[in-house]
Short mmCIF file of C-alpha atoms and ligand atoms in Angstrom, two decimals:
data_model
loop_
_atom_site.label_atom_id
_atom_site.label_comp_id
_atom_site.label_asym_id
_atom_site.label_seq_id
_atom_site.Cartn_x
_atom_site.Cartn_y
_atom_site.Cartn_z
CA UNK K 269 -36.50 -32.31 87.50
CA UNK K 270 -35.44 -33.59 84.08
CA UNK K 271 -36.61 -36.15 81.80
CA UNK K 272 -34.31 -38.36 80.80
CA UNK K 273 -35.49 -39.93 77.51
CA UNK K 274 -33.22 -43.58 77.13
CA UNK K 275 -33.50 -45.92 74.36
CA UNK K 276 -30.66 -48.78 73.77
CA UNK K 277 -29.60 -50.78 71.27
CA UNK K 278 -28.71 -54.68 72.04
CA UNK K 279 -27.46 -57.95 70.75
CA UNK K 280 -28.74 -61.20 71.51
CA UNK K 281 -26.79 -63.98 73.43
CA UNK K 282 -26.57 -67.00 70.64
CA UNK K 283 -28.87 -69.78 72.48
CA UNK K 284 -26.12 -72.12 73.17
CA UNK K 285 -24.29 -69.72 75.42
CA UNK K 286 -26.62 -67.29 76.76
CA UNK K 287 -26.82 -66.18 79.86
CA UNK K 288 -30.29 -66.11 81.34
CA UNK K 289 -29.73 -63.55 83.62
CA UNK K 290 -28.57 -61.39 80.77
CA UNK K 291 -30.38 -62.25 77.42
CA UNK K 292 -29.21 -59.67 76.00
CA UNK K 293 -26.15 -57.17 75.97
CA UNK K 294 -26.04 -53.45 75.35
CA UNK K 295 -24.17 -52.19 72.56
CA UNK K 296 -25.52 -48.66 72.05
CA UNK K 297 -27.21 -45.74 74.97
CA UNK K 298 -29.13 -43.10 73.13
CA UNK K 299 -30.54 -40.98 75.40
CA UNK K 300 -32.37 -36.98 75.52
CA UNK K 301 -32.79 -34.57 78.52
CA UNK K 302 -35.72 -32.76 78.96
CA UNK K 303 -36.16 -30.17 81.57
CA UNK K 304 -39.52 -29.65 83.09
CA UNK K 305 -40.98 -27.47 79.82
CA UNK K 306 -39.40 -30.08 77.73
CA UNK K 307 -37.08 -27.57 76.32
CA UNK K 308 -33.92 -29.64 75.11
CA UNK K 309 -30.75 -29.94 77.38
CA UNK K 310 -28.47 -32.15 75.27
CA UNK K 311 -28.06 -35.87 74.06
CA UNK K 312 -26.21 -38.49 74.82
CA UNK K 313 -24.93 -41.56 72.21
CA UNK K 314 -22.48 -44.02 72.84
CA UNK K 315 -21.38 -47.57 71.06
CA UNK K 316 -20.42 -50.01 73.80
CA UNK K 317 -17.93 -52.50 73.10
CA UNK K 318 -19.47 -55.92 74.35
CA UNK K 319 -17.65 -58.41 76.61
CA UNK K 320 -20.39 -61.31 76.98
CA UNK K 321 -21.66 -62.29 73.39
CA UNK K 322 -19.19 -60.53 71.33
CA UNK K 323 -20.61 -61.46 67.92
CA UNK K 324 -23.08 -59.06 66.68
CA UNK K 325 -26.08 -61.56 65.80
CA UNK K 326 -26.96 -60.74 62.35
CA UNK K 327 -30.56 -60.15 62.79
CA UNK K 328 -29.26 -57.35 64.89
CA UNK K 329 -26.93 -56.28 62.78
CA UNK K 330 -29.60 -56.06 60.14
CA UNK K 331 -31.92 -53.82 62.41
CA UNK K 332 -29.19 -51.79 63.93
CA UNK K 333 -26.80 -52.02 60.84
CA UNK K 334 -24.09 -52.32 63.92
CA UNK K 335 -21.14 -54.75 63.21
CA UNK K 336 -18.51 -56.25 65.13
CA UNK K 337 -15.99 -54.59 63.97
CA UNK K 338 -17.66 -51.35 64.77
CA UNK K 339 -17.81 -51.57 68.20
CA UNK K 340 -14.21 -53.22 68.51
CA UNK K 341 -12.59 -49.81 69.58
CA UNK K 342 -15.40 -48.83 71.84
CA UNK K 343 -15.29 -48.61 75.43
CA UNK K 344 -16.74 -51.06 77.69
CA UNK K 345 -20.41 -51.51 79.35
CA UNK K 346 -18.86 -49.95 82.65
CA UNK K 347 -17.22 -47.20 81.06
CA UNK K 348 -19.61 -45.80 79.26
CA UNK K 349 -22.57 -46.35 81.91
CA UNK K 350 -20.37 -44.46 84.40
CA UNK K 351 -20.05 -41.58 81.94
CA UNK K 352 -23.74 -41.57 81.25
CA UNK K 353 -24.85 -41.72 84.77
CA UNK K 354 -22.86 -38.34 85.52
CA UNK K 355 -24.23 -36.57 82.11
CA UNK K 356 -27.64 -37.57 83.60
CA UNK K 357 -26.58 -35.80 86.90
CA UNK K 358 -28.93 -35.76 89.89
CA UNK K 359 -32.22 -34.77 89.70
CA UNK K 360 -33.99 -36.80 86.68
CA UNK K 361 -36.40 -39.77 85.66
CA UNK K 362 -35.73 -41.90 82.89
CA UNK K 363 -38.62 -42.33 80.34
CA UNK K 364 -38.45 -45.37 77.60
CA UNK K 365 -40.83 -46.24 75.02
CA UNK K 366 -41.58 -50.09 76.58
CA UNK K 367 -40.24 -51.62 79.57
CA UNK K 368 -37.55 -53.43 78.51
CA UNK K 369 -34.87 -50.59 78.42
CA UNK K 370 -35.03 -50.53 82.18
CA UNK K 371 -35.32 -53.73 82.80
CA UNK K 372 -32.05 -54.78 80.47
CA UNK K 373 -29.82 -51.77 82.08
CA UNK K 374 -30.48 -53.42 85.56
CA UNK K 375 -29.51 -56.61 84.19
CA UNK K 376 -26.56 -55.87 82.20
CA UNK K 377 -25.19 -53.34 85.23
CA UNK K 378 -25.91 -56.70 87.33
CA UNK K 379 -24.06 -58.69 85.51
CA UNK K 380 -21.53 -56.30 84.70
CA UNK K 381 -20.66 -55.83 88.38
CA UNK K 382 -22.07 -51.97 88.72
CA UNK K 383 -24.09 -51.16 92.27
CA UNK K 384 -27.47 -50.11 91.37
CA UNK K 385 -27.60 -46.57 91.82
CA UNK K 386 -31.07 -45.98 91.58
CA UNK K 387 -33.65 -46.53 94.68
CA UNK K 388 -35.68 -49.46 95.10
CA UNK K 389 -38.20 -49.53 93.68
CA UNK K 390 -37.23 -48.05 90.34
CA UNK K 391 -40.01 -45.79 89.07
CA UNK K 392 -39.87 -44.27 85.30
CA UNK K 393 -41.68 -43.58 83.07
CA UNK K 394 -43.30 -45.68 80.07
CA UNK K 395 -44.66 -43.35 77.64
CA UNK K 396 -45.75 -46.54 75.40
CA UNK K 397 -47.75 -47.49 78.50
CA UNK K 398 -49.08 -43.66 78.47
CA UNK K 399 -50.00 -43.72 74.79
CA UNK K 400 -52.02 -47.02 75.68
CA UNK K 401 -54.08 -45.62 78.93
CA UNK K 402 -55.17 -42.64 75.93
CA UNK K 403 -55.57 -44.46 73.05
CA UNK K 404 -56.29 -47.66 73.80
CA UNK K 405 -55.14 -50.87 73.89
CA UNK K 406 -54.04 -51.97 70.28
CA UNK K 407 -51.39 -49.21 70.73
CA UNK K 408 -49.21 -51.70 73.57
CA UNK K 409 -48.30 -53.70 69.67
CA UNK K 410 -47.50 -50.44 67.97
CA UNK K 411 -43.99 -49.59 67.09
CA UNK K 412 -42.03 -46.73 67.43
CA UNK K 413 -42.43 -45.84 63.72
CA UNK K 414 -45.82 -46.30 63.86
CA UNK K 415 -46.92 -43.95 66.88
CA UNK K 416 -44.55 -41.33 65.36
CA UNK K 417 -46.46 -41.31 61.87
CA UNK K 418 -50.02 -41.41 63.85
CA UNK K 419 -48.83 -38.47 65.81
CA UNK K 420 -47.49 -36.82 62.50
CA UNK K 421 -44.47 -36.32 63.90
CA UNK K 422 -41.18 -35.19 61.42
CA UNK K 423 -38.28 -36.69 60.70
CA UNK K 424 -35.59 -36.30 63.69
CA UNK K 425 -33.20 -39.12 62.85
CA UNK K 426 -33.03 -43.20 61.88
CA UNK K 427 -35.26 -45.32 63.96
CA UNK K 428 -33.50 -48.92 65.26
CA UNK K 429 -30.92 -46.81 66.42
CA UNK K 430 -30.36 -45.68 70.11
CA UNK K 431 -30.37 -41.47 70.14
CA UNK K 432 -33.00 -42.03 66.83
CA UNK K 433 -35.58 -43.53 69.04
CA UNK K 434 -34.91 -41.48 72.14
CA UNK K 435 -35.46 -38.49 69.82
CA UNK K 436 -38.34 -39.66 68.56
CA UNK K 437 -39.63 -40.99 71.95
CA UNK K 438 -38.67 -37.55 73.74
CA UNK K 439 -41.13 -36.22 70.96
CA UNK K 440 -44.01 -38.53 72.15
CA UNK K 441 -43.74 -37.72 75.53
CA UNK K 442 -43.87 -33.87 74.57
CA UNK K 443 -47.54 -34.28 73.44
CA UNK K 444 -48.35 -35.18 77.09
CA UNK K 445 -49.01 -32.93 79.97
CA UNK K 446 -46.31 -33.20 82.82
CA UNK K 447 -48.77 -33.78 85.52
CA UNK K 448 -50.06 -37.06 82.99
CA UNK K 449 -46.76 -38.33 82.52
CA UNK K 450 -46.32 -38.10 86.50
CA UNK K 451 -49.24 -39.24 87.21
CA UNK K 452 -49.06 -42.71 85.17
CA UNK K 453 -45.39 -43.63 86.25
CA UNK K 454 -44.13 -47.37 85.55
CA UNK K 455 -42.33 -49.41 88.58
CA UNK K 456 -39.86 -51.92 87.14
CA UNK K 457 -40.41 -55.30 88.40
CA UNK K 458 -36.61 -56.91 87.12
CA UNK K 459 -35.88 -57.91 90.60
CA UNK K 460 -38.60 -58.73 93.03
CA UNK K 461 -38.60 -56.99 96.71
CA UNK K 462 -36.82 -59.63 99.16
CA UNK K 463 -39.47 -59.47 101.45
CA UNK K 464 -43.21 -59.28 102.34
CA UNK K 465 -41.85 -55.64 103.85
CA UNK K 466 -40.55 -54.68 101.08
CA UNK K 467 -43.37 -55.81 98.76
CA UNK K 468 -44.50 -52.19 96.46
CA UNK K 469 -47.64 -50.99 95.86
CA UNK K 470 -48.44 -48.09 93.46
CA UNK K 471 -52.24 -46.94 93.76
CA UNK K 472 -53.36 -44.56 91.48
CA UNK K 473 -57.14 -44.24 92.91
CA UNK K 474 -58.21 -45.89 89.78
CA UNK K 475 -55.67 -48.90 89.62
CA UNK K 476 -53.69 -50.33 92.12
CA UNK K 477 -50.34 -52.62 91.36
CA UNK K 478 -48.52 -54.51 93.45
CA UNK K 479 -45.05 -55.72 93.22
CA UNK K 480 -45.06 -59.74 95.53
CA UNK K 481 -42.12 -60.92 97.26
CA UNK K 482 -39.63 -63.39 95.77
CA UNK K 483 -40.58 -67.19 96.21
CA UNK K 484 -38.77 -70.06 95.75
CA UNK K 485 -41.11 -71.89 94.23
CA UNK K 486 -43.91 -70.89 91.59
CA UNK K 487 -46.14 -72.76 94.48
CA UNK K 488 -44.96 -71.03 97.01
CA UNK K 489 -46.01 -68.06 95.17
CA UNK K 490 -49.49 -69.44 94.74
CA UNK K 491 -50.26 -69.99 98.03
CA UNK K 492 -49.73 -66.83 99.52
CA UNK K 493 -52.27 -64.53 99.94
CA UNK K 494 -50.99 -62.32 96.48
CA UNK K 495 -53.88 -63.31 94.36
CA UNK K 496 -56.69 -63.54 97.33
CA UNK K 497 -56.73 -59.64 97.59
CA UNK K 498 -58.85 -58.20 95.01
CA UNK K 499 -61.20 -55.59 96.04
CA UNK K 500 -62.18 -51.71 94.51
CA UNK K 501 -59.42 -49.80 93.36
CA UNK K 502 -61.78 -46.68 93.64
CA UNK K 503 -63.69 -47.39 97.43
CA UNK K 504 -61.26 -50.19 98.32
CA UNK K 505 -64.14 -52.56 99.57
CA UNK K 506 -64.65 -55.97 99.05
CA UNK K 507 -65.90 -57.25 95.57
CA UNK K 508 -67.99 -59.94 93.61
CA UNK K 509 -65.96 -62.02 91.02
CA UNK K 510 -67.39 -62.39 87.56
CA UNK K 511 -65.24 -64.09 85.82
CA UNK K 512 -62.89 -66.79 87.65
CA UNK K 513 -59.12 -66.80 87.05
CA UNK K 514 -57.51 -68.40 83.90
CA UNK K 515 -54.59 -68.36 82.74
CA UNK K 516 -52.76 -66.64 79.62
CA UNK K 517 -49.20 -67.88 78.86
CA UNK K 518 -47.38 -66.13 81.81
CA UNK K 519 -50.28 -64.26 83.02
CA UNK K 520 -53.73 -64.89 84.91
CA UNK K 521 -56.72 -62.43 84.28
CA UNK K 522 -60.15 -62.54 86.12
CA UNK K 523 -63.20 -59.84 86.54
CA UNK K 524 -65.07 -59.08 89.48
CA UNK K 525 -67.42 -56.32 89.93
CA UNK K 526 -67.92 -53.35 92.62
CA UNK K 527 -71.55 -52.64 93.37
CA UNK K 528 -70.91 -49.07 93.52
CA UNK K 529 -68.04 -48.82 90.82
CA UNK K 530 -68.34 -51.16 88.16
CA UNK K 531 -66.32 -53.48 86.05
CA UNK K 532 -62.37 -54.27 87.47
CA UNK K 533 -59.78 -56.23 86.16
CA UNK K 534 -57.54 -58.27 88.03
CA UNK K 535 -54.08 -59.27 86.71
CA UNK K 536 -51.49 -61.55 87.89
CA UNK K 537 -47.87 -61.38 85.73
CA UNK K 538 -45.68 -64.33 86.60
CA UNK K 539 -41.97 -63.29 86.57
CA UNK K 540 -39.38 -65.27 87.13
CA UNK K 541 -35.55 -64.01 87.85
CA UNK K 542 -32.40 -66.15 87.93
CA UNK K 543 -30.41 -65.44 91.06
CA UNK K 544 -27.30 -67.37 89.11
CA UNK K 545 -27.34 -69.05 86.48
CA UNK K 546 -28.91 -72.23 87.31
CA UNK K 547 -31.08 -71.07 90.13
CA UNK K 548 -34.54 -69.04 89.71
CA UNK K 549 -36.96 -67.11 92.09
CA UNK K 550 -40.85 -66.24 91.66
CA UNK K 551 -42.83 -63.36 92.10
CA UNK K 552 -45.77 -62.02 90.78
CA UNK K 553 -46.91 -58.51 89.87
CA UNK K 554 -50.73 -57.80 90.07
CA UNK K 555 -53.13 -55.44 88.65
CA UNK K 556 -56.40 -54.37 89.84
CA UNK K 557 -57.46 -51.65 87.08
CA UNK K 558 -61.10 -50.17 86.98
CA UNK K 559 -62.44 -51.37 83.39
CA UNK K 560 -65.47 -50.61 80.97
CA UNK K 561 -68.23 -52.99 79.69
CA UNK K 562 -66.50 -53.57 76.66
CA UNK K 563 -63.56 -54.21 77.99
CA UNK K 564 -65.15 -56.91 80.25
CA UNK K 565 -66.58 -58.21 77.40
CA UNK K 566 -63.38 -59.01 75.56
CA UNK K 567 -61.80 -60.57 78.34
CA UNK K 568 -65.06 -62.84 78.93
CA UNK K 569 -64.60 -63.72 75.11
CA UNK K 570 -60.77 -63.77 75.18
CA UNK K 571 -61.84 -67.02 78.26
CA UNK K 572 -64.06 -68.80 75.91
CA UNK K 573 -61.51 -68.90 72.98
CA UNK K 574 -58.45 -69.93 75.54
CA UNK K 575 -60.83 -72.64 76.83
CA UNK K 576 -61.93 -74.02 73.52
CA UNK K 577 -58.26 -73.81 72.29
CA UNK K 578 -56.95 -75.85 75.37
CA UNK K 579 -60.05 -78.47 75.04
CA UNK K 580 -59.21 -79.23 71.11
CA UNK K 581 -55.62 -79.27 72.20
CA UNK K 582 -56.16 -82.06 74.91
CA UNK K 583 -58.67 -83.82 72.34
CA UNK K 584 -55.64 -83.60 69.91
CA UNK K 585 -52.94 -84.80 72.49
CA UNK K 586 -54.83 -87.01 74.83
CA UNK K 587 -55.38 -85.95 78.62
CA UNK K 588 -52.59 -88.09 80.13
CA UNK K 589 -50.04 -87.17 78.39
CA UNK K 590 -50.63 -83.66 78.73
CA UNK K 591 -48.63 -82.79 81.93
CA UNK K 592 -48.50 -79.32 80.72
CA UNK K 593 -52.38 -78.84 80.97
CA UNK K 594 -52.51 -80.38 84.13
CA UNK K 595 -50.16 -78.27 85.81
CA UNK K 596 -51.89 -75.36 84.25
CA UNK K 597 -55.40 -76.83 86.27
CA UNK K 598 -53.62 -77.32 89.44
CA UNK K 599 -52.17 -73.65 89.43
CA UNK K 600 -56.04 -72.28 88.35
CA UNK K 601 -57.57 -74.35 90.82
CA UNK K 602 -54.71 -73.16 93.56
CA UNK K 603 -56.12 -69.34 92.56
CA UNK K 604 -59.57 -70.30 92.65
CA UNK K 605 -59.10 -71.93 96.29
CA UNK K 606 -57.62 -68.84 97.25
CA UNK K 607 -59.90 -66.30 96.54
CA UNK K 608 -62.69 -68.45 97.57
CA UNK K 609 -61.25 -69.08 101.33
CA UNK K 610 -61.64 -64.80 101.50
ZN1 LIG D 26 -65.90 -49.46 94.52
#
């Protein structure tokens, strides 16, 4: 098998036309192929003429130093992802540094009109996610330029540019063992499985994710029995909750605690997808992860802060006019229900 290091380069749709199925569109695929020693098999770099937002936004043009006119000449999204998919050949997984490379190919080849060609669910491999399980958790904020300096890695081309990072990510992942990087592989979440069937679950023996159905309705969502299944990751049996659900912009954390096992995390990541333009679908992706003390002890902190925050902000606004906070409650108090009728 061969690792397919990816990294892309995209603009941003300007706000008043944007497409929120496709944010963004991709102008450049960098990519490097690895066989199983990681001894180098070739590279791959294309500029893709855009058809959606055909104005390079200037911020972009500023990181990428890519220009309209450049990619004028250039061949289309289609073209070019047709020609990469055959240099990629058969037998490969794609590796990014984040998760947002695979999740904006599936959306631009959505939009674009291409069939999928990769099984659901798509697994790669997220060697930023990999350099956090090892060194911690401050490293999920850490750019590309950063990890490549802490790793003392030298110079292999310019960085905001697609084959630059792919080089330099393809020398990231080289540090780790192939069993590791196999071991710790990513499932992208872009589109949620249609049904309770088709829902995914990934258990590593010392986490366990899970992948919901699509809902209709964010309520929907809650009151399904998603977040009411927390138990051991290790010894899979039933556990006591420590610290009750709150929320965390899009997400919802919690602790509970395994007599046998210790400290474990529970996660719930609210996604939402836009079937068309207009219309949007729910689903959530949980986490059940074995944790330390301290870690336990940050989240119970991180709790305290968000609480205070959101009391001073209600004291600041006024309770009744705070709709926002409200609905926030309602959706806590939905979890809480939940777990407490298991
Ligand atoms: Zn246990």
């Amino acid at each position: 098998m061969n690792f397919i290091v990816l990294d892309l380069e995209w603009n941003q749709g300007p706000l008043n036309a944007r497409d929120e199925r496709m944010p963004v569109e991709i102008i450049e695929i960098g990519a490097v192929k690895l066989d199983e020693n990681f001894k180098k098999k070739g590279t791959y770099q294309k500029l893709i003429k855009p058809k959606f937002y055909k104005k390079i936004n200037p911020i972009t043009s500023e990181i990428t130093k890519i220009k309209t006119q450049d990619l004028e000449h250039e061949k289309d999204f289609n073209y070019v992802m047709k020609e990469f998919l055959r240099w990629c050949k058969d037998d490969y997984i794609l590796c990014t540094f984040g998760t947002q490379d695979i999740s904006e190919l599936i959306k631009n080849m959505q939009l674009n009109g291409m069939d999928i060609p990769f099984t659901y669910p798509v697994k790669y491999i997220d060697i930023q996610n990999i350099v956090n399980i090892f060194y911690g958790d401050k490293a999920e904020h850490l750019s590309l330029e950063y990890l490549t300096n802490f790793f003392n890695i030298k110079q292999k081309g310019v960085y905001h540019r697609a084959l630059g990072d792919a080089l330099y990510t393809a020398e990231i992942l080289k540090l780790f063992d192939t069993n590791v990087l196999t071991r710790y592989i990513s499932v992208d979440s872009t589109i949620g499985p249609k049904s309770e069937d088709d829902q995914v679950y990934v258990d590593t023996g010392l986490a366990f994710e899970m992948i919901s159905c699509e809902y209709k309705t964010r309520e929907e969502m809650y009151e399904s029995n998603l977040v009411s299944e927390v138990f051991c990751p290790v010894c899979k049996k039933k556990v006591d909750k420590v610290i009750d659900w709150f929320s965390d912009n899009a997400k919802y954390d919690s602790v509970y605690c395994c007599k046998e096992h210790g400290y474990i995390e529970g996660l719930i990541n609210i996604k939402k997808r836009y079937v068309t333009a207009k219309k949007e679908v729910y689903y959530g992706i949980k986490k059940i992860i074995l944790i330390d003390k301290e870690k336990y002890e940050t989240i119970f902190k991180r709790k305290e802060l968000i609480i205070k925050k959101r009391q001073e902000k209600r004291y600041i606004k006024g309770q009744e006019n705070n709709q926002e906070c409200n609905l926030e409650n309602n959706i806590e108090n939905n979890l809480e229900n939940n777990i407490d009728d298991n």
